Each structure stands twice: as C-alpha cells, then as structure tokens.
C-alpha cells in the first residue's frame, strides 16, 4: 500500500542529504539546489503518510521496529498516529520554505547552513515518529545541536549569549526527563512508550515523573516563567532558524505533553493541571502585555508565540478536568483538538511572521520597529501578505489562527467560564500588539529614505509567503481534513485518560 | 422553494468581484475593477429581491441547510450554512441595494484616487462578508461574518494609509470592536455549553424548554445567575462593539477617516446595524432574560440621547452624521430592549436608506467643496447643487421623523413601544428617546442650514491653483487656507446624484407600504419571537390601535414626538437660518456644557490614559521587572553567576603550589582520622 520504511526514509533522507550537501556543496548554488531537492523529495514522500493513513484503525501505523541496544531493551521503534502525521507534514512543508527562504540571505558557508537545516529536519521528523522513549530522547537532544550551530554561526551580534542560554536552558530541562525515563525503564524493563503508558504507577511516582516531564516540556514550549530563552534565541537566530524554531521546535513541547505527560502520568496530570492552566493563562495575559511594548519585531513575534502556545497547553490540560471531573469527553476532545490545531496553525503563522521579518531584514538589516514605516507604499504585495498574517496572528476567523483558539475557548468554558474569559483576553491584547506593529511598520508615510528604496517581493519570496498564506487560509476555511486526521488519536487519548492509573 | 444555487451565487458573486478587482488590479484596470464588482453586486441585489419576492409572495418556505461541515469533534459539529427567512431576506435586500448604490457612487467619488481598484475590491469583499453574516444559520458563521466585516472596516477606515489619523482610527476601531467580540465569543461558548449546539434552530428549539429558564450557575461563588442572562449579556456586549453603543461607541466617529462611500455603506447602513440584527435574530434567547433586556434598554437609551447631543456641536459635516448614526443606533437598541424587535429591525431598514442618503449627500458636498469637510466654510450651497440639496432635505426630514417620511413610522413606533413597556429602565428610556427627538431635529436642520443656506462662507479664488480639482485625497486635511476654493462648487456628476435620488425615494415613501405588515402584521413570522406574557408584546399592543398608514400619520400630528421635533426644527431655524451670530452667545453662556460636549465627555481621553498608556506602562513593567528583572536577572543569570562564583572559589584551591596540596592533604587526613575516631568513640 505504501513505501516500506517510509518513516525511516523521512528521517534519514534529509540526513543523507545533509552529508551530500557537505560533500558536494562547495559551490553555493550546488548546495542550495541539492538541499532544495532533498526537502522537496522529503515533503512529497511525507504526503502518502497522510493519504495512506487509515483513521479507522486505532493505534500507531507505519510501524517499524529494530533492536537497537539489546542490553537496555531499547529499540529503533517508529510509528505515527494522526497527531504525529500532522506535525511531520508541517515539518517537511516548512523545511522546503526555509531552504527557499535562505537562498539569497545566506551567503557565508552555504553548504554548512543547508546541511544543518537538513539534519534538523531529519531529527525533527524522528522526534515525532519515535515510539521508543530512548530514541525519542536522542532525537530530542540531537536537534539542539544543529540549532545551536545555526544560531551560533549565522546569528546576530549577541549570538554567543543566546546560544548558550538556549542550549543550557533546554538541556537542563531534558536532564529531568532523562531521569524520569530511566526510572520508568527500571520499573518496566523497556523503553517503549506503550509500555510506559500501561505501567502502573502510584500517586507519588506519578507526581515526580509529572514534574520531571513538565520541566522538560515547559521549557521547550516555552511556558511562562521558563520562556526567557526564546526571545533571545529568536533575536539572534538567522531567519530560517527562527522559522524552524517557532514553527516546529516549540511544537515538540506540546507534543511531549500529549505523548508523555498525559498517558504516562494521567492522575498526576489531573491533580496538577491547575498549575499548567495557571501558567498558560499567565502566558496569554502577561506575555501579551510584554509583547505590546517590544521595540524589536522579532522579540515581539517571539513573545506572541509564547502567548499563542499558551493555548496549546491550556487545551491539553483543560481536557483532563473535562474528561475526569465533568465527565465531558466531547469537551475534552474539543480541547485537545483545539490544542493540536493551534500547534499546526501556529506553525504556519509564526513561520510566516518570521519570514516576513526576514524579508524586511534582508533589505534594511535592522529589526527595530522604529526603522520602518509606510512599507505599503513601496512594497504593496508584501504589505498584503503581512496584513494577512497579522490577522491570522490576531485569530481572525477564516484564518488558521482562529480555529484552535476558538476550540480551546469553547472547551475551556465548559470547564470554567472564568478560565475561558481570561483566555479570551487574547482577542484584545493579541490584536493590540499585532495591529500596533502593523500600524508602525506597514502603514503611514514612508518612514525614511532607506524604506523608500525597498523593493517589493521577488519570485522566491513570493513563493515562500504564498505557501504560508495557502496553509493559513486552507486550515482557516476548511479545518475538517486536519481535525479528521487527528480525531482517532485524540479520541483514543481521551479514552485512555478517562481511566485512572492508581 | 429557495434554491441553494441562487443563495450561493448571491454570496459568491461579490467575493468573485473582490478577488478579481483586488488580485488582478493591474490586469483589469480601473474600468474592469469597477465593472466586475458592480456586476457581481448587481447580480446579488437582483437575486436578493428575487429571494424576498419568493418568500413573501412566491410561497417559499424558510431555507435552512448546511453547506459543509467545518469540523466535527465527536457529537459536536461546526457547520457553514444558510438560514434564509424573511428577516434574512430583508437584510439581504438592504445590504445589496445600499451596496450597489455605493458602488455606483464610488465611480464618481473615488475617480481621482490611486487606490480605485483596491477600494472596489474592499467594498465588494465587505458585501460578501455582510451577506455571510446575515445569511448564517449558526453562531460560528455569524462570528466569521462579524469579524470579516470588522476586517474590511479596518482596511477601509485606513484606506488612506498615509494619514496618521486614519491608521490610528482603524486600529482603534478594530480594538474597540475586539472588546465587544470578547463578550460575544464568551456568549457563543455559553450557548454551546448550555444549549448543546451552535445551530440556530437547535438552540432556539432548546430555549422552548424550561431548562434554560430555570438553570442558574455560580460563576462567582454565592451569586447564582440565570444562564440565559449570562449568555444574552455576553452576546449583547458583542453588539455594543459592532453597533457602537456606549461605552464602546468611541470608534465610530473616528471611523469617518475613511472615504465617504464606506461611511455610508459600512458605518451607517449595514455593518453597524449587525448588532441590531443579531439581537433580533436571537430574540428567542433574549426573551428568556428580563435582566439582559433591561441592560440592553438602558445602554440603548443612553446612546440615543447622549451621543446625539455631541452631534449638535460638531463642525465636520461627516461627524454630525456620524453622531446622528450613533444616536439612531441607540433608538434601535432601545426597541430591542423593550422586546419590540420588529421595531428595531424596521428602523434599521428605514435608517439604512436615509442615513446612506445623508452620508452620500455629505460626500457630494465634500467633493463640491474640494474635500473641505468643515461646515464653517460652507453655506449657501443650495444654488450650486440643487439635487444634493433637495435629497439631503428629504433625508433629514426622514431622520427627524417628519410625519409621512420613512423615519417617522419606525421612530414613532419605537417611542410608543417604549411608552407602552413596563420593563425596568423603560421610564429612563422614554425620557431619553423623547429628548432625543428634539436633539435629532436640532442637529439635522443645523446641518442643512449651515451647509446649504445662509451666506457663503468660502471664497472662490480663481487665481489660486493650489487646491485644484485633482487635489490629492491624502492631503485633504492639510488645507493651508480653509475656505478658499479654486473654482466655484458645482453639482456632482450623475454617478453621484443618481444614487442620491434612488435612495431618496425609499426614504420618503417606503413607510407607507411596509409599516402595516412589518411592524404590526407579524411579517417576520417565526424569525422574531416575542413572549406572549401579559404586557410584554408592546408592538402587539400598539398594533391594536393601528388601522392604516394614513391614520398613523394623522395621529402622529397630535402626538408629543411631532411637536418636540417641530420645536427642534423651529429652534434650529431661528438660530442657524436667521441668527447665526447667536451661537457664540450660547457658547459663552453655556460654557461648561459646550466644553463637555465638544470634548465628547472626555471618554476618548479617559480610554487613552487608562487602556492605551496604562497598558503600555503595565507591559513595560512586566517586561523590565518580570522578564528582565526577576526571571532573567535573578533566576537565570543569577544561577549562572552563582556557578561562576562557586567555580571561582574552587579554582582558588587549584593553585598549583605543591605545598598547598600537601597542606590540604594533611588537613584532609586529620579530618578523616578525626571523623573515624569520632564515629567510633563518641557517636551513640
């Protein structure tokens, strides 16, 4: 029915591409074309994943399993459900655009940049495809390395501080997860996520494990108050790095909650859901206000990412209260669906916003809002895209940004109208910081002579922004294919959650 | 039977026009853009009339069908679909007809503008969005339309994006509307939670059961609230944003920064009435909550009177009409508040005609005055532009409620309905709408006199070429010498005057045909539901006295509203036609009152200080204090610094001197031996 070892192919093809780019890419253009060909091929190969996925069959599909470290009973085990497929396709889609986006702007060490991007793509697919905890951990940590290199070499002036902060922050979090995984391994004798999910764990064990996972994934998402690495990393990262970071890497955190926290420690997750919900709501309000006063466009969008990711964690943990306290499984499914749609949507929207900033940065080499103004006069097409993505960032219906937030707010209301009210505050504050940015950057008289000389989008930039726009509108106008894809996995998860472990 | 294809064409034709005019603007050119959008809206309009005809005379039944499923999670499905009954059909006709008039008018008004195609694209997109809003059969699509019209309004207010005032006004409009949407979205969430669906038919069906009536919920412990009250108040907060009710009214006057055609279409005739339409559509819900209706009533009454008062002191011709719109929206809201939904919607319709007329007339004046909007530099224009003058008079008479004109029927019915009502707040509302009648007459005739009558207060300066006909629209606020025109004002071209005439006709006559069935004849059928409890159906009570429009007109002459309006007319005539100098004396005699009105009760200043500057200060505090100070400063960099210090200390031990190490070894040995000895001999 489909290619054998499709998942392995999706992981290793970009890795091999990375090696090939390093080996043959001495000429910048060779490196670019080779990288583009690799990502396009990977993207095309990932489409059958969606097409051939059988929603009627529960559990993981496209399963692969090889003994990896027999002494530890760790396996090279892969498999995906609807949630993972959506994220993998998002990864392969975004990777193509990132390579295209780096075509002109990256002139130094082109082959190495492209290779790092390709390696990152493979590792990210691996994270979403791994069903073995140790394998997941290797991919999870492994993806730090190319990102570390991307920021450290092609980054801005404070790149050393930013890379160290990024690396140590996230590495610190994953150490706790490793300890948790080792504990689970000792307990079950395996590393399979399925075995972990079925392990019987006492309340105290679950609590320790829950917080170990929480630290790891909360930093990754990132959630308030462990978010401060993200604005610094974004500001210093090259455009492509920012796009991948915001569009895909943050999603690993949300994915982790769904794959680890909820199935392995459901009782502790329920008990401490209020902690995560509170952190998510603070993210929406507090971070919204912080985003309002940013002077650097990238920082503004970085903070806005944190606020939007708050809806992901909110949806995931509101679902627990809904299914367990209120006996409302449909509401719980709505909440998790909302969180997952928000992840995909945020992938498009944040990727597009950072690409837009990249387009401007390539022309004026500044990210400061005050250096721009009246761009619409000289770059009308760009302005149209920017306003579209800004509207998606405000959650306007018809764009993808609306769907997830809408679902999460509807579901949260069923748990507590007050939680929904605080979350819905994003309608106001999100519009405030986004539209104020648009007002200062896009509208008005031409800001200065440099702006007056800016050229509108070239064909390559057009393709990148156009592709993001297509994604934003497709999910916004017709989200059903996406929710249908994820529905069986969500349903299964909610069913699993309804059963206590202790 | 209504055909789904026809309904789809009605919605999609303007969208197609918008896409062609917007995306292919260079390929199709000016004529192509205007042609394709006008053709689309004309088709929509013709088919809308067809739908209305089918529903009223053709025996068609209500159309309610889903087009496609937006998403399906478990048993909860969100859909996109149409509900077309008479209420919808009336809205469709109003929206597409006014839109068509505005499209034609735009050819003349925007003739010299660089953004010609873009403008057509936006107004066609608006027509699409507004149709999606009124034709929706569920709350989700309603919200989609709601936000989409908000987006187009944002784009159009900021159409002249070089003007700082325009791009401030459009952001303000969007944000204030978002405050309303905040409530609206929570209301929708409440509807889903407590009524189990987002489809109108199911929700309104569920309201028939007693569940909704009796159920209470404690959002704050110890304060049980009826769910219907919570839902309705939340939904109405949305209406307050879109229909610019106090205290969310501040965006509408500023929206006049947009070109005049959209002030007529969006900010007078259609979009701002979406809130009124929504509440009327939700009448089965609102009927469940006496509290929510009283809330609606008081907000509407306050808006009706207090925003009208501001209109008296405005000098910008568009702003007078804008404040008049606010006040009239207040009247509609009052009607909703006393359960006279049909009255509110009826006033919506008549208002759409005469207010669009007034705005387009004001636009015609503005074109003639070379984009001067200040009435202090007008006067005596009647001899230059007779068609505009006469149609503006007709529109103003309709607005002031002169018996026989369209506004008379609708406004009189609202005032009588309020008088009939016993709902909490109706006494206050009755005072407000009565006083409002005087205010309406005052500002309406003031506008006419200051613009068309009296002495000319502008100078035709033939040698002065600075303000030629081809003045850049973007700079029209930047006149060096106000009141200096390069050549004499003249009547506008036919593309401008034709819509004025076509709008003037219904403004004058439509009441005669429609008042009987629409207000008192149960014309809306099941679309509007009013509780039949004793004393609640105020329109029904008034309807018992109603025989035919002629009697209503004759009766109107004997009633207080007519004489109050006449008093307003007389005062306005005495002051602005015969004694214009007297206004200065009034100003100094009533200085505090004038200052208050001229500053619009300082609401803008208050919001600017509290929400805008306060929000920025809060954000800066959280950023510098929370993120940079506590989290990064203390926790993150603090840990790093701690590690630094510890390692620095430890490094000091690694001195490299042999005698240091030897000394440490000896100390260690002593400590170790001492420890062993202590454990063996002293420890218990």
mmCIF file of C-alpha atoms in Angstrom, chain B residues 34-273:
data_model
loop_
_atom_site.group_PDB
_atom_site.id
_atom_site.type_symbol
_atom_site.label_atom_id
_atom_site.label_comp_id
_atom_site.label_asym_id
_atom_site.label_seq_id
_atom_site.Cartn_x
_atom_site.Cartn_y
_atom_site.Cartn_z
ATOM 1 C CA UNK B 34 -15.462 48.747 -11.193
ATOM 2 C CA UNK B 35 -17.257 46.683 -13.811
ATOM 3 C CA UNK B 36 -16.669 43.285 -12.274
ATOM 4 C CA UNK B 37 -17.580 44.316 -8.739
ATOM 5 C CA UNK B 38 -20.661 46.245 -9.802
ATOM 6 C CA UNK B 39 -21.800 43.350 -11.947
ATOM 7 C CA UNK B 40 -21.336 40.996 -9.007
ATOM 8 C CA UNK B 41 -23.231 43.183 -6.575
ATOM 9 C CA UNK B 42 -25.943 43.901 -9.125
ATOM 10 C CA UNK B 43 -26.436 40.178 -9.584
ATOM 11 C CA UNK B 44 -26.538 39.709 -5.823
ATOM 12 C CA UNK B 45 -29.018 42.518 -5.451
ATOM 13 C CA UNK B 46 -31.336 41.264 -8.174
ATOM 14 C CA UNK B 47 -31.290 37.760 -6.772
ATOM 15 C CA UNK B 48 -31.865 39.081 -3.258
ATOM 16 C CA UNK B 49 -35.002 40.825 -4.468
ATOM 17 C CA UNK B 50 -35.964 37.548 -6.097
ATOM 18 C CA UNK B 51 -35.471 35.695 -2.808
ATOM 19 C CA UNK B 52 -37.524 38.258 -0.927
ATOM 20 C CA UNK B 53 -40.251 38.010 -3.512
ATOM 21 C CA UNK B 54 -40.236 34.239 -3.310
ATOM 22 C CA UNK B 55 -40.543 34.320 0.452
ATOM 23 C CA UNK B 56 -43.252 36.948 0.641
ATOM 24 C CA UNK B 57 -45.374 36.288 -2.432
ATOM 25 C CA UNK B 58 -43.989 33.150 -4.018
ATOM 26 C CA UNK B 59 -44.902 30.868 -1.159
ATOM 27 C CA UNK B 60 -41.350 29.746 -0.499
ATOM 28 C CA UNK B 61 -40.601 28.406 2.928
ATOM 29 C CA UNK B 62 -37.668 29.205 5.140
ATOM 30 C CA UNK B 63 -34.409 27.832 3.805
ATOM 31 C CA UNK B 64 -32.177 26.186 6.376
ATOM 32 C CA UNK B 65 -29.377 23.977 5.149
ATOM 33 C CA UNK B 66 -25.739 23.334 5.894
ATOM 34 C CA UNK B 67 -23.263 23.785 3.059
ATOM 35 C CA UNK B 68 -20.354 21.949 4.541
ATOM 36 C CA UNK B 69 -19.023 20.798 7.862
ATOM 37 C CA UNK B 70 -16.308 22.997 9.203
ATOM 38 C CA UNK B 71 -15.124 20.475 11.723
ATOM 39 C CA UNK B 72 -16.599 17.550 13.562
ATOM 40 C CA UNK B 73 -15.415 16.549 17.012
ATOM 41 C CA UNK B 74 -17.429 13.720 18.487
ATOM 42 C CA UNK B 75 -21.062 14.722 18.505
ATOM 43 C CA UNK B 76 -20.241 18.405 18.075
ATOM 44 C CA UNK B 77 -20.251 19.600 14.504
ATOM 45 C CA UNK B 78 -19.496 23.116 13.368
ATOM 46 C CA UNK B 79 -21.012 23.983 10.034
ATOM 47 C CA UNK B 80 -21.244 26.599 7.379
ATOM 48 C CA UNK B 81 -24.781 27.037 6.159
ATOM 49 C CA UNK B 82 -27.592 29.382 5.289
ATOM 50 C CA UNK B 83 -30.772 30.277 7.085
ATOM 51 C CA UNK B 84 -32.934 32.437 4.871
ATOM 52 C CA UNK B 85 -36.243 33.624 6.222
ATOM 53 C CA UNK B 86 -37.918 36.992 5.857
ATOM 54 C CA UNK B 87 -35.655 38.688 8.362
ATOM 55 C CA UNK B 88 -32.607 37.493 6.423
ATOM 56 C CA UNK B 89 -34.142 38.353 3.074
ATOM 57 C CA UNK B 90 -34.918 41.877 4.214
ATOM 58 C CA UNK B 91 -31.325 42.308 5.372
ATOM 59 C CA UNK B 92 -30.020 40.858 2.106
ATOM 60 C CA UNK B 93 -32.032 43.351 0.102
ATOM 61 C CA UNK B 94 -30.950 46.273 2.256
ATOM 62 C CA UNK B 95 -27.294 45.252 2.179
ATOM 63 C CA UNK B 96 -27.058 44.570 -1.533
ATOM 64 C CA UNK B 97 -29.169 47.572 -2.539
ATOM 65 C CA UNK B 98 -27.210 50.079 -0.467
ATOM 66 C CA UNK B 99 -24.015 48.380 -1.538
ATOM 67 C CA UNK B 100 -24.966 48.718 -5.173
ATOM 68 C CA UNK B 101 -25.746 52.410 -4.731
ATOM 69 C CA UNK B 102 -22.404 52.897 -3.020
ATOM 70 C CA UNK B 103 -20.571 51.014 -5.759
ATOM 71 C CA UNK B 104 -22.023 53.305 -8.408
ATOM 72 C CA UNK B 105 -21.369 56.382 -6.297
ATOM 73 C CA UNK B 106 -17.773 55.333 -5.806
ATOM 74 C CA UNK B 107 -17.050 55.637 -9.518
ATOM 75 C CA UNK B 108 -17.533 59.346 -9.117
ATOM 76 C CA UNK B 109 -16.260 59.858 -5.617
ATOM 77 C CA UNK B 110 -13.001 57.967 -5.962
ATOM 78 C CA UNK B 111 -12.402 58.945 -9.587
ATOM 79 C CA UNK B 112 -9.081 60.625 -8.845
ATOM 80 C CA UNK B 113 -7.800 58.161 -6.298
ATOM 81 C CA UNK B 114 -4.826 55.900 -6.899
ATOM 82 C CA UNK B 115 -6.442 53.146 -4.886
ATOM 83 C CA UNK B 116 -9.518 52.942 -7.118
ATOM 84 C CA UNK B 117 -9.354 49.177 -7.727
ATOM 85 C CA UNK B 118 -8.382 48.413 -4.167
ATOM 86 C CA UNK B 119 -11.392 50.346 -2.956
ATOM 87 C CA UNK B 120 -13.778 48.408 -5.164
ATOM 88 C CA UNK B 121 -12.188 45.187 -4.051
ATOM 89 C CA UNK B 122 -12.734 46.090 -0.398
ATOM 90 C CA UNK B 123 -16.362 47.139 -0.709
ATOM 91 C CA UNK B 124 -17.211 44.018 -2.691
ATOM 92 C CA UNK B 125 -15.438 41.935 -0.052
ATOM 93 C CA UNK B 126 -17.476 43.744 2.532
ATOM 94 C CA UNK B 127 -20.688 42.844 0.729
ATOM 95 C CA UNK B 128 -19.654 39.204 0.744
ATOM 96 C CA UNK B 129 -18.821 39.280 4.462
ATOM 97 C CA UNK B 130 -22.011 41.041 5.410
ATOM 98 C CA UNK B 131 -24.068 38.551 3.440
ATOM 99 C CA UNK B 132 -22.294 35.681 5.186
ATOM 100 C CA UNK B 133 -23.195 37.321 8.464
ATOM 101 C CA UNK B 134 -26.881 37.825 7.808
ATOM 102 C CA UNK B 135 -27.414 34.534 5.975
ATOM 103 C CA UNK B 136 -25.732 32.356 8.572
ATOM 104 C CA UNK B 137 -27.655 29.552 10.224
ATOM 105 C CA UNK B 138 -25.290 29.165 13.149
ATOM 106 C CA UNK B 139 -23.217 31.113 15.624
ATOM 107 C CA UNK B 140 -19.863 30.124 14.171
ATOM 108 C CA UNK B 141 -20.529 31.566 10.753
ATOM 109 C CA UNK B 142 -22.153 34.562 12.369
ATOM 110 C CA UNK B 143 -18.878 35.169 14.163
ATOM 111 C CA UNK B 144 -16.976 34.681 10.927
ATOM 112 C CA UNK B 145 -19.080 37.322 9.186
ATOM 113 C CA UNK B 146 -18.885 39.502 12.247
ATOM 114 C CA UNK B 147 -15.093 39.519 12.224
ATOM 115 C CA UNK B 148 -14.818 39.675 8.451
ATOM 116 C CA UNK B 149 -16.853 42.865 8.247
ATOM 117 C CA UNK B 150 -14.661 44.155 11.050
ATOM 118 C CA UNK B 151 -11.579 43.388 8.984
ATOM 119 C CA UNK B 152 -12.924 45.181 5.921
ATOM 120 C CA UNK B 153 -13.965 48.087 8.072
ATOM 121 C CA UNK B 154 -10.392 48.166 9.409
ATOM 122 C CA UNK B 155 -8.972 48.160 5.897
ATOM 123 C CA UNK B 156 -11.361 50.849 4.701
ATOM 124 C CA UNK B 157 -11.046 53.235 7.625
ATOM 125 C CA UNK B 158 -7.331 53.046 6.993
ATOM 126 C CA UNK B 159 -7.807 53.226 3.246
ATOM 127 C CA UNK B 160 -5.732 56.406 3.056
ATOM 128 C CA UNK B 161 -2.947 54.704 4.896
ATOM 129 C CA UNK B 162 -0.594 57.649 4.758
ATOM 130 C CA UNK B 163 -2.719 59.698 7.097
ATOM 131 C CA UNK B 164 -1.714 59.227 10.719
ATOM 132 C CA UNK B 165 -5.269 59.936 11.844
ATOM 133 C CA UNK B 166 -6.664 57.237 9.541
ATOM 134 C CA UNK B 167 -4.329 54.497 10.671
ATOM 135 C CA UNK B 168 -4.930 55.437 14.260
ATOM 136 C CA UNK B 169 -8.684 55.352 13.724
ATOM 137 C CA UNK B 170 -8.693 51.955 12.070
ATOM 138 C CA UNK B 171 -6.636 50.374 14.800
ATOM 139 C CA UNK B 172 -8.887 51.941 17.397
ATOM 140 C CA UNK B 173 -11.979 50.661 15.608
ATOM 141 C CA UNK B 174 -10.600 47.135 15.465
ATOM 142 C CA UNK B 175 -9.534 47.078 19.080
ATOM 143 C CA UNK B 176 -12.754 48.519 20.463
ATOM 144 C CA UNK B 177 -14.653 46.001 18.399
ATOM 145 C CA UNK B 178 -12.436 43.306 19.810
ATOM 146 C CA UNK B 179 -13.557 44.280 23.300
ATOM 147 C CA UNK B 180 -17.074 43.601 22.132
ATOM 148 C CA UNK B 181 -16.026 40.372 20.452
ATOM 149 C CA UNK B 182 -14.514 39.240 23.705
ATOM 150 C CA UNK B 183 -18.001 39.198 25.174
ATOM 151 C CA UNK B 184 -19.507 37.828 22.004
ATOM 152 C CA UNK B 185 -17.169 34.844 21.894
ATOM 153 C CA UNK B 186 -17.863 34.004 25.535
ATOM 154 C CA UNK B 187 -21.558 34.258 24.771
ATOM 155 C CA UNK B 188 -21.129 31.788 21.938
ATOM 156 C CA UNK B 189 -19.189 29.466 24.224
ATOM 157 C CA UNK B 190 -22.046 29.707 26.707
ATOM 158 C CA UNK B 191 -24.587 28.905 24.031
ATOM 159 C CA UNK B 192 -22.674 25.771 23.077
ATOM 160 C CA UNK B 193 -22.252 24.682 26.668
ATOM 161 C CA UNK B 194 -25.762 25.269 27.928
ATOM 162 C CA UNK B 195 -27.825 24.718 24.800
ATOM 163 C CA UNK B 196 -25.677 21.986 23.323
ATOM 164 C CA UNK B 197 -25.253 23.295 19.806
ATOM 165 C CA UNK B 198 -24.242 26.263 17.730
ATOM 166 C CA UNK B 199 -27.034 25.859 15.172
ATOM 167 C CA UNK B 200 -29.771 28.448 15.495
ATOM 168 C CA UNK B 201 -32.603 26.019 15.018
ATOM 169 C CA UNK B 202 -31.391 23.707 17.764
ATOM 170 C CA UNK B 203 -30.533 26.498 20.156
ATOM 171 C CA UNK B 204 -33.823 28.288 19.687
ATOM 172 C CA UNK B 205 -35.592 24.959 19.941
ATOM 173 C CA UNK B 206 -33.829 24.307 23.223
ATOM 174 C CA UNK B 207 -34.975 27.651 24.593
ATOM 175 C CA UNK B 208 -38.518 26.449 24.324
ATOM 176 C CA UNK B 209 -37.845 24.010 27.122
ATOM 177 C CA UNK B 210 -37.842 25.187 30.700
ATOM 178 C CA UNK B 211 -34.249 24.139 31.223
ATOM 179 C CA UNK B 212 -32.818 27.407 30.040
ATOM 180 C CA UNK B 213 -35.274 29.411 32.074
ATOM 181 C CA UNK B 214 -34.637 27.833 35.410
ATOM 182 C CA UNK B 215 -31.000 26.923 35.227
ATOM 183 C CA UNK B 216 -28.602 29.050 37.213
ATOM 184 C CA UNK B 217 -24.884 28.923 37.545
ATOM 185 C CA UNK B 218 -22.483 30.368 40.090
ATOM 186 C CA UNK B 219 -19.523 31.856 38.286
ATOM 187 C CA UNK B 220 -18.580 33.636 41.470
ATOM 188 C CA UNK B 221 -19.465 31.531 44.461
ATOM 189 C CA UNK B 222 -22.655 32.655 46.139
ATOM 190 C CA UNK B 223 -24.052 34.583 43.185
ATOM 191 C CA UNK B 224 -26.366 32.383 41.130
ATOM 192 C CA UNK B 225 -27.102 33.782 37.684
ATOM 193 C CA UNK B 226 -29.530 32.586 35.092
ATOM 194 C CA UNK B 227 -27.645 31.100 32.185
ATOM 195 C CA UNK B 228 -29.876 32.991 29.761
ATOM 196 C CA UNK B 229 -28.839 36.261 31.381
ATOM 197 C CA UNK B 230 -25.149 35.446 31.160
ATOM 198 C CA UNK B 231 -25.390 34.356 27.541
ATOM 199 C CA UNK B 232 -27.516 37.296 26.447
ATOM 200 C CA UNK B 233 -25.434 39.928 28.210
ATOM 201 C CA UNK B 234 -22.263 38.448 26.703
ATOM 202 C CA UNK B 235 -23.774 38.365 23.226
ATOM 203 C CA UNK B 236 -25.009 41.910 23.622
ATOM 204 C CA UNK B 237 -21.531 43.084 24.573
ATOM 205 C CA UNK B 238 -20.601 41.969 21.074
ATOM 206 C CA UNK B 239 -23.462 44.007 19.676
ATOM 207 C CA UNK B 240 -22.295 47.001 21.703
ATOM 208 C CA UNK B 241 -18.961 46.848 19.942
ATOM 209 C CA UNK B 242 -20.255 46.417 16.432
ATOM 210 C CA UNK B 243 -23.246 48.720 16.784
ATOM 211 C CA UNK B 244 -21.213 51.294 18.692
ATOM 212 C CA UNK B 245 -23.232 51.525 21.887
ATOM 213 C CA UNK B 246 -21.972 53.452 24.890
ATOM 214 C CA UNK B 247 -19.332 52.858 26.248
ATOM 215 C CA UNK B 248 -17.904 51.121 23.163
ATOM 216 C CA UNK B 249 -19.081 53.908 20.832
ATOM 217 C CA UNK B 250 -15.756 55.714 20.595
ATOM 218 C CA UNK B 251 -14.599 54.108 17.384
ATOM 219 C CA UNK B 252 -17.473 55.169 15.139
ATOM 220 C CA UNK B 253 -16.851 58.945 14.975
ATOM 221 C CA UNK B 254 -13.176 58.294 14.250
ATOM 222 C CA UNK B 255 -14.129 55.864 11.501
ATOM 223 C CA UNK B 256 -15.075 58.925 9.456
ATOM 224 C CA UNK B 257 -11.414 58.982 8.454
ATOM 225 C CA UNK B 258 -12.405 56.503 5.795
ATOM 226 C CA UNK B 259 -13.680 57.629 2.393
ATOM 227 C CA UNK B 260 -17.304 58.774 2.494
ATOM 228 C CA UNK B 261 -18.844 55.919 0.461
ATOM 229 C CA UNK B 262 -17.853 53.447 3.136
ATOM 230 C CA UNK B 263 -19.126 55.719 5.875
ATOM 231 C CA UNK B 264 -22.479 55.360 4.150
ATOM 232 C CA UNK B 265 -22.269 51.652 3.480
ATOM 233 C CA UNK B 266 -20.443 50.282 6.484
ATOM 234 C CA UNK B 267 -20.658 52.857 9.214
ATOM 235 C CA UNK B 268 -24.271 53.835 8.738
ATOM 236 C CA UNK B 269 -26.411 51.483 6.714
ATOM 237 C CA UNK B 270 -25.160 47.966 7.205
ATOM 238 C CA UNK B 271 -22.237 46.854 9.339
ATOM 239 C CA UNK B 272 -23.039 48.889 12.400
ATOM 240 C CA UNK B 273 -26.552 47.524 12.332
#
